[in-house]
Tab-separated table of C-alpha atoms in Angstrom:
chain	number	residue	atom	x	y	z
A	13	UNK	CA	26.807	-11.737	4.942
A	14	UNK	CA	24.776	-8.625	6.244
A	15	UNK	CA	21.391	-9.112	8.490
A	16	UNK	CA	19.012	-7.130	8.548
A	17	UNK	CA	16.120	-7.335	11.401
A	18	UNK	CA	12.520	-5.292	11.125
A	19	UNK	CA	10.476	-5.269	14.328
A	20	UNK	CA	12.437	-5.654	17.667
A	21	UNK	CA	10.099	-6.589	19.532
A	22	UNK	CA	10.129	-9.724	21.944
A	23	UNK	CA	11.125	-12.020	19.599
A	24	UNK	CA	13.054	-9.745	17.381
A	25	UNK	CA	15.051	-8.656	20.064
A	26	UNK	CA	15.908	-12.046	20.622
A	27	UNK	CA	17.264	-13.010	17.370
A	28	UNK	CA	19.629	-9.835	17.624
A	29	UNK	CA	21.259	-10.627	21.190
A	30	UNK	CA	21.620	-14.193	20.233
A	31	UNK	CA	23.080	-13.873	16.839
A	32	UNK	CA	25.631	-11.628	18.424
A	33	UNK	CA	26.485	-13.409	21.587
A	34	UNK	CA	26.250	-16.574	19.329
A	35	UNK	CA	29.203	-14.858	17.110
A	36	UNK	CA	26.539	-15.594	14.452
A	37	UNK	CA	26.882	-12.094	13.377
A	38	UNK	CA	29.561	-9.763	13.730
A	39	UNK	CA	27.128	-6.598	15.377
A	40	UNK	CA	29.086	-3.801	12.293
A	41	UNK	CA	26.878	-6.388	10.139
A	42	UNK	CA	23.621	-6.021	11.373
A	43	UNK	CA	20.846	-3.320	11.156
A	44	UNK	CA	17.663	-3.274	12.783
A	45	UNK	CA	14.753	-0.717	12.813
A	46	UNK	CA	11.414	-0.481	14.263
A	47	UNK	CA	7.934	1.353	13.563
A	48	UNK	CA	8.771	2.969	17.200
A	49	UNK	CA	12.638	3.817	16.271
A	50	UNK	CA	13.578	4.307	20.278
A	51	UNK	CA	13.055	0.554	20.883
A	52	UNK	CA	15.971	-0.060	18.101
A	53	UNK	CA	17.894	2.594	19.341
A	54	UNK	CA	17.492	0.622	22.792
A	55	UNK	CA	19.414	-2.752	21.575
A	56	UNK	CA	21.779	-0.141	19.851
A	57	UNK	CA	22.722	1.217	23.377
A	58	UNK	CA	23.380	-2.477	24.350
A	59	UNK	CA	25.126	-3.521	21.036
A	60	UNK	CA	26.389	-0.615	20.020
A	61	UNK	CA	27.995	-2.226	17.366
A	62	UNK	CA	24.890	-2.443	14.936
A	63	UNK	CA	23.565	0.077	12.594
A	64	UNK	CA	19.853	1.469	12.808
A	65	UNK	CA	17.698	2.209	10.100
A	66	UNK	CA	15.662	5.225	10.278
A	67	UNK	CA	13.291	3.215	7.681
A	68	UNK	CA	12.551	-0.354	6.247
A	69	UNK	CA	14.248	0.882	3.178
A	70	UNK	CA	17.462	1.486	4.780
A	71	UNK	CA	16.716	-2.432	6.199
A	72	UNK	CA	16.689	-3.858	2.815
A	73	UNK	CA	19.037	-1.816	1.119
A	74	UNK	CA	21.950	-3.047	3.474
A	75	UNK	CA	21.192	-6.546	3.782
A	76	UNK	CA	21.644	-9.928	2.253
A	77	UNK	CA	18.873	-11.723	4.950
A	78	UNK	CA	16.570	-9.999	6.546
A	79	UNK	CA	14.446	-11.160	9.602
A	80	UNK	CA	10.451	-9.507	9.248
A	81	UNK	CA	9.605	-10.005	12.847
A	82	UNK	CA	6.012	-7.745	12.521
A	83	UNK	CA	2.958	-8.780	13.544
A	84	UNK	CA	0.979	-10.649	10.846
A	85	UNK	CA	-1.572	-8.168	9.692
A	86	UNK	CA	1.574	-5.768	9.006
A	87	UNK	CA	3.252	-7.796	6.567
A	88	UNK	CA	1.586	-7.384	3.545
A	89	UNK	CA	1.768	-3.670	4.023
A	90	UNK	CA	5.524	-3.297	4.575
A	91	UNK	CA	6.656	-5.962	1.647
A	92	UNK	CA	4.351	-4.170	-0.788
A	93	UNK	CA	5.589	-0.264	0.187
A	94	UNK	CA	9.010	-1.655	0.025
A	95	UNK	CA	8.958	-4.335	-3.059
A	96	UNK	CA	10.988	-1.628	-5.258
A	97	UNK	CA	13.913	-1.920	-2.717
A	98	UNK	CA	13.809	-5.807	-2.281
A	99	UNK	CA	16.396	-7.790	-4.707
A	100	UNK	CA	15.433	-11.039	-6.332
A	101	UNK	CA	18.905	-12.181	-4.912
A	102	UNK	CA	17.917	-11.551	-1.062
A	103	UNK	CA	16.379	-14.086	1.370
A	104	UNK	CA	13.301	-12.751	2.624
A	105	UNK	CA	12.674	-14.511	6.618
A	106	UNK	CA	9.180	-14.547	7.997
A	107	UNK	CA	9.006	-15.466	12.118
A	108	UNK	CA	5.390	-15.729	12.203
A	109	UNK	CA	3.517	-18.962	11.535
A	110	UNK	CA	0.148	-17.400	9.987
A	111	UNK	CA	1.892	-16.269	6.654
A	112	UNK	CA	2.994	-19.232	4.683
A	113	UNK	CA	6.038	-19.353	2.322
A	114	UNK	CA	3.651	-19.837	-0.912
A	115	UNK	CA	2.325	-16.151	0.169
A	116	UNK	CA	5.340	-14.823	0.299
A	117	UNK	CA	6.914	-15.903	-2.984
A	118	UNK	CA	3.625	-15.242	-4.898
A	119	UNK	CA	4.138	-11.347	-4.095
A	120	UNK	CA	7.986	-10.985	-3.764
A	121	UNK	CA	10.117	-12.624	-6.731
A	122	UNK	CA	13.183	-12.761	-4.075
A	123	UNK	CA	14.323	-15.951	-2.441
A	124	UNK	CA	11.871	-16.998	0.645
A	125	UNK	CA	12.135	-18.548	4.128
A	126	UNK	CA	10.133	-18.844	7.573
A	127	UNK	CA	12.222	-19.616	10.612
A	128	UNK	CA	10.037	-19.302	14.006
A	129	UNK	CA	11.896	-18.981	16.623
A	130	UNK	CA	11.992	-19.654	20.662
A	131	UNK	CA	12.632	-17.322	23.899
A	132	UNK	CA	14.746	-20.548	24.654
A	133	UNK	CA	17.093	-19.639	21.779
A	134	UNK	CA	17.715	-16.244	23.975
A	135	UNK	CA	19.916	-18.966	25.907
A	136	UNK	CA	21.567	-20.755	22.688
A	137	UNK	CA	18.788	-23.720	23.139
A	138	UNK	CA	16.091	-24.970	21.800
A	139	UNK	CA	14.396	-25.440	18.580
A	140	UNK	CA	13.586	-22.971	15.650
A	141	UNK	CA	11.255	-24.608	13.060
A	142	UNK	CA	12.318	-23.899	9.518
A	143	UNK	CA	10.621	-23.436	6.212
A	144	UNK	CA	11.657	-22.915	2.707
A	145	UNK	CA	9.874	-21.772	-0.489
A	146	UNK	CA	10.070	-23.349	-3.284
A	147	UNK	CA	12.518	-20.838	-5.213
A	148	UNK	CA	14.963	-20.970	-1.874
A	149	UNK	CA	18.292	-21.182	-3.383
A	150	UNK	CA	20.180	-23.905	-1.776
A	151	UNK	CA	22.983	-21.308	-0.425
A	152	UNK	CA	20.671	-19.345	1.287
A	153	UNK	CA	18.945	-22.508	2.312
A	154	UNK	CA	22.440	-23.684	4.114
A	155	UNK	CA	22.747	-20.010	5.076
A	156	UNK	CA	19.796	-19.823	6.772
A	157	UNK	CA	20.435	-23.169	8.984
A	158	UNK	CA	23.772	-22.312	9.749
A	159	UNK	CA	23.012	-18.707	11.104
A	160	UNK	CA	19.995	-20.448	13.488
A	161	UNK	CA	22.306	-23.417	14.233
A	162	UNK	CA	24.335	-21.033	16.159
A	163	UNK	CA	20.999	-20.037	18.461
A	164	UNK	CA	19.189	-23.121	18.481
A	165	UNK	CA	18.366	-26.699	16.783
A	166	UNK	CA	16.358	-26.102	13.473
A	167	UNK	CA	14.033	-28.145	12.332
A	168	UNK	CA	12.637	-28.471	8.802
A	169	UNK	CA	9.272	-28.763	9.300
A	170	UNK	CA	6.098	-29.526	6.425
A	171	UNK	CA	3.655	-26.583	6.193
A	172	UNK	CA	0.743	-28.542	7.935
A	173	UNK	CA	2.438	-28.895	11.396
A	174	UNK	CA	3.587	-25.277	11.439
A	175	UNK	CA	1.068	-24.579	13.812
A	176	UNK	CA	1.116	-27.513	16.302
A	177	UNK	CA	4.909	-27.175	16.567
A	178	UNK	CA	5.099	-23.764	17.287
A	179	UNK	CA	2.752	-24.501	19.964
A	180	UNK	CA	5.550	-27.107	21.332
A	181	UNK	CA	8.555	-24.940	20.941
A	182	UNK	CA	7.712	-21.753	20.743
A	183	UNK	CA	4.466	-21.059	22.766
A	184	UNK	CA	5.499	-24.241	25.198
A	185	UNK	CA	8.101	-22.597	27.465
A	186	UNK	CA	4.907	-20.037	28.561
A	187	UNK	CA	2.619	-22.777	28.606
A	188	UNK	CA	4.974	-24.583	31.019
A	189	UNK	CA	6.126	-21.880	32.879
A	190	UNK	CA	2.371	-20.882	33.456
A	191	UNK	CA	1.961	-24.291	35.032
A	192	UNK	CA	5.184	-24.270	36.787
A	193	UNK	CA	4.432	-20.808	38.578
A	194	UNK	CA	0.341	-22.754	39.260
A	195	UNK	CA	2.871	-25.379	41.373
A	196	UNK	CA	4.737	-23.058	42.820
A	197	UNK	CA	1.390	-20.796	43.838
A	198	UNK	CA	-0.339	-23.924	45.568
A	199	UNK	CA	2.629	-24.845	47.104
A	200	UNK	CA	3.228	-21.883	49.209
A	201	UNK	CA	-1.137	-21.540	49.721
A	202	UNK	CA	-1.241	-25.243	51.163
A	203	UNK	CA	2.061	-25.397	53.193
A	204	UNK	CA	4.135	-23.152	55.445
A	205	UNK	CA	7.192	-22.866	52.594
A	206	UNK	CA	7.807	-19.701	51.568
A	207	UNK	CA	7.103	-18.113	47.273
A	208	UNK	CA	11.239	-17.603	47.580
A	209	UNK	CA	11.826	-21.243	49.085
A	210	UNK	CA	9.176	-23.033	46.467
A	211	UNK	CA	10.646	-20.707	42.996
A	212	UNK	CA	14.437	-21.709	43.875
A	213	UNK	CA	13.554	-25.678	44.108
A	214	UNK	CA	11.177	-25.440	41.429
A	215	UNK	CA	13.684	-23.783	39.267
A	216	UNK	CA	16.510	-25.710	40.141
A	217	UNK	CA	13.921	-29.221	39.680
A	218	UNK	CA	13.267	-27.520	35.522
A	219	UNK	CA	16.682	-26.517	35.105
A	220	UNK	CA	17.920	-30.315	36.584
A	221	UNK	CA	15.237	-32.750	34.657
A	222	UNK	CA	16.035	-30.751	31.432
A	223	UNK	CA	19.927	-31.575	31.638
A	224	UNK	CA	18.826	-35.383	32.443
A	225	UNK	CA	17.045	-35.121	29.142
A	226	UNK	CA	19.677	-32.927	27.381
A	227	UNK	CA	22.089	-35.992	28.475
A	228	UNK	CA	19.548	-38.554	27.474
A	229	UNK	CA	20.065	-40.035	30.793
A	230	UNK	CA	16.504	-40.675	30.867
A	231	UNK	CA	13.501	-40.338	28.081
A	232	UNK	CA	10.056	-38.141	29.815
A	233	UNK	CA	8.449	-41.632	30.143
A	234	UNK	CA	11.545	-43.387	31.597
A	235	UNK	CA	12.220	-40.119	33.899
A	236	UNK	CA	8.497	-40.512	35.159
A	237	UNK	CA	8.272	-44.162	35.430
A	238	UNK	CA	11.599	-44.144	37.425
A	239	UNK	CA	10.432	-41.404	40.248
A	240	UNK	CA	7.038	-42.796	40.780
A	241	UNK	CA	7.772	-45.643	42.964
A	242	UNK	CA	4.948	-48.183	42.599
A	243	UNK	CA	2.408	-47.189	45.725
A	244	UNK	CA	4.416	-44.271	46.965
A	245	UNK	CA	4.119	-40.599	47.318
A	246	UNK	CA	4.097	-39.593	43.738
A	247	UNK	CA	2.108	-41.955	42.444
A	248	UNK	CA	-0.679	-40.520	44.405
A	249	UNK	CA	0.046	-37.229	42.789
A	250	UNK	CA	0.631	-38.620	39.145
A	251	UNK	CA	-3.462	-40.090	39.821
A	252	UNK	CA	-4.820	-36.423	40.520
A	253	UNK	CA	-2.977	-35.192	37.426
A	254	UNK	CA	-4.456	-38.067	35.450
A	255	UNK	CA	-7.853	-37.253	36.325
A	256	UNK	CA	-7.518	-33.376	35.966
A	257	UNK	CA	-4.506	-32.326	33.663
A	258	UNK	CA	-5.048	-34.873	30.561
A	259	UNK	CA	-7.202	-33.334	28.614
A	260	UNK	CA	-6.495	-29.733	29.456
A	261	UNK	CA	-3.657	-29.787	26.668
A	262	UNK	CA	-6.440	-31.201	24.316
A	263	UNK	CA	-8.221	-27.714	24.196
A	264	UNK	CA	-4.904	-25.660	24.770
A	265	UNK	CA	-4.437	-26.555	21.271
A	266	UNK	CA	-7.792	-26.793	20.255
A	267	UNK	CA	-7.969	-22.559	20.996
A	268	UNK	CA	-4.059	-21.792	19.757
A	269	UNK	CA	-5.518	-23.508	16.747
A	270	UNK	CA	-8.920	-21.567	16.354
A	271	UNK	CA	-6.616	-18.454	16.879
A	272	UNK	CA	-3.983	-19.410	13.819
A	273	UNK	CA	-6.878	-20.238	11.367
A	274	UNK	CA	-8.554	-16.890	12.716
A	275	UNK	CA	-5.419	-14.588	12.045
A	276	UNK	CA	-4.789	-16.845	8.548
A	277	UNK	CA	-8.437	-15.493	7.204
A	278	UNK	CA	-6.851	-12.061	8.209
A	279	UNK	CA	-3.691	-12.265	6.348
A	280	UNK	CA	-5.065	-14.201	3.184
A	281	UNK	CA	-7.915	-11.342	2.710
A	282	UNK	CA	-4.983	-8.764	2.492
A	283	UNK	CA	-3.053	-11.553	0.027
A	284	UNK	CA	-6.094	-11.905	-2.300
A	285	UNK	CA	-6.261	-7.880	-3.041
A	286	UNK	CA	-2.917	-9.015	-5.520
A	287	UNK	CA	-5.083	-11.840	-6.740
A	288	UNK	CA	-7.766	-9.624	-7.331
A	289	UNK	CA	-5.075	-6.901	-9.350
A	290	UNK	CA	-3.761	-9.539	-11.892
């Protein structure tokens, strides 16, 4: 099985150092390319190992799967200049929740997918969130789970939670990390610890409730019931985040969502020009 990858960018670049540290994908069996060719011929210095195209053509010509990791607006542009080269006997993998599967298959006749994935699968964790179209073949469908089983834990997920759990696995390690680095800040403004001090123990806390969770030694409510000791220290702090932090994830979602239905008017006017042609 050959993979191809267009677009290594962030997330791109992921899915190429994890399928190969994975052993997903043997690197002699994977080409990449990119609009700016020097960042593929960057992961080619560190995998040298893996073929670059000098086009998208040379992308789908080689491979069985290939990853489009592009930003939204630059789909439709690449899978219409390139439809001649596609084969109705490849699996075609979107990364980016805007662009649904139903798109996808209405202008491609080739077998289509949508697997989002994490900067935690950079690590061999976390989720990926998995969609198939409707002509999937069940090979590639098995395929397709298989190759993202070795990076992370996909999950088949229904079109209308695309966006809220990409917000959870794929946005939340920034969205936590954000508030994580807002502890650490405060911590080192209020008190006499040091930024070095405060980022190892808040590091090591992250790094040690996420293997009590990994274990299932404790569920998040269990974990928080069980260090907030009825009228002690935490508790006190668990009442200020009560009052101030509830509702702040409310409209963190509220504006990812306004964003995604924003960049989906984008992406289905440049759809409906091949509804307009037929």
């Amino acid at each position: 099985m050959k993979i191809g990858i267009i677009g290594t960018g962030n997330m791109g670049g992921v899915l190429v150092a994890s399928f190969i540290e994975s052993s997903a994908v043997s690197p002699s069996r994977l080409m990449v390319t990119n609009r700016t060719l020097s960042k593929a011929e960057r992961l080619q210095n560190a995998y040298p190992k893996i073929k670059v195209g000098s086009t998208s053509e040379d992308v789908f010509r080689f491979a069985d799967i290939v990853f489009i990791c592009v930003k939204p607006h630059e789909f439709y542009s690449l899978l219409t200049s390139n439809k001649n080269y596609i084969s109705k006997h490849q699996l075609i993998v979107s990364i980016t929740s805007p662009i649904s599967c139903d798109q996808l298959e209405e202008l491609l006749d080739c077998n289509i997918a949508r697997a989002i994935p994490s900067i935690n699968n950079r690590a061999l964790a976390g989720s990926s969130l998995i969609s198939f179209g409707q002509r999937c073949h069940p090979d590639y469908r098995e395929k397709l789970l298989s190759l993202m089983a070795h990076i992370s834990t996909p999950l088949i997920i229904d079109e209308n939670i695309t966006r809220i759990s990409s917000d959870i696995a794929s946005c939340g390690p920034a969205f936590m990390g954000y508030v994580l680095q807002c502890f650490i800040n405060s911590a080192v403004e209020q008190t006499d610890i040091t930024k070095a001090q405060a980022t190892q123990l808040a590091s090591d806390m992250i790094i040690g409730m996420g293997k009590l969770l990994e274990k299932e030694v404790y569920t998040l409510p269990s974990l928080i019931q069980k260090v907030c000791v009825k009228g002690g220290i935490t508790g006190e702090g668990i009442k200020i985040l009560s009052d101030e932090v509830d509702e702040v994830f409310d409209h963190v979602i509220q504006r990812t969502h306004e964003k995604y239905h924003e960049e989906c008017e984008k992406v289905n006017k440049q759809f409906e020009v091949k509804e307009e042609l037929k």
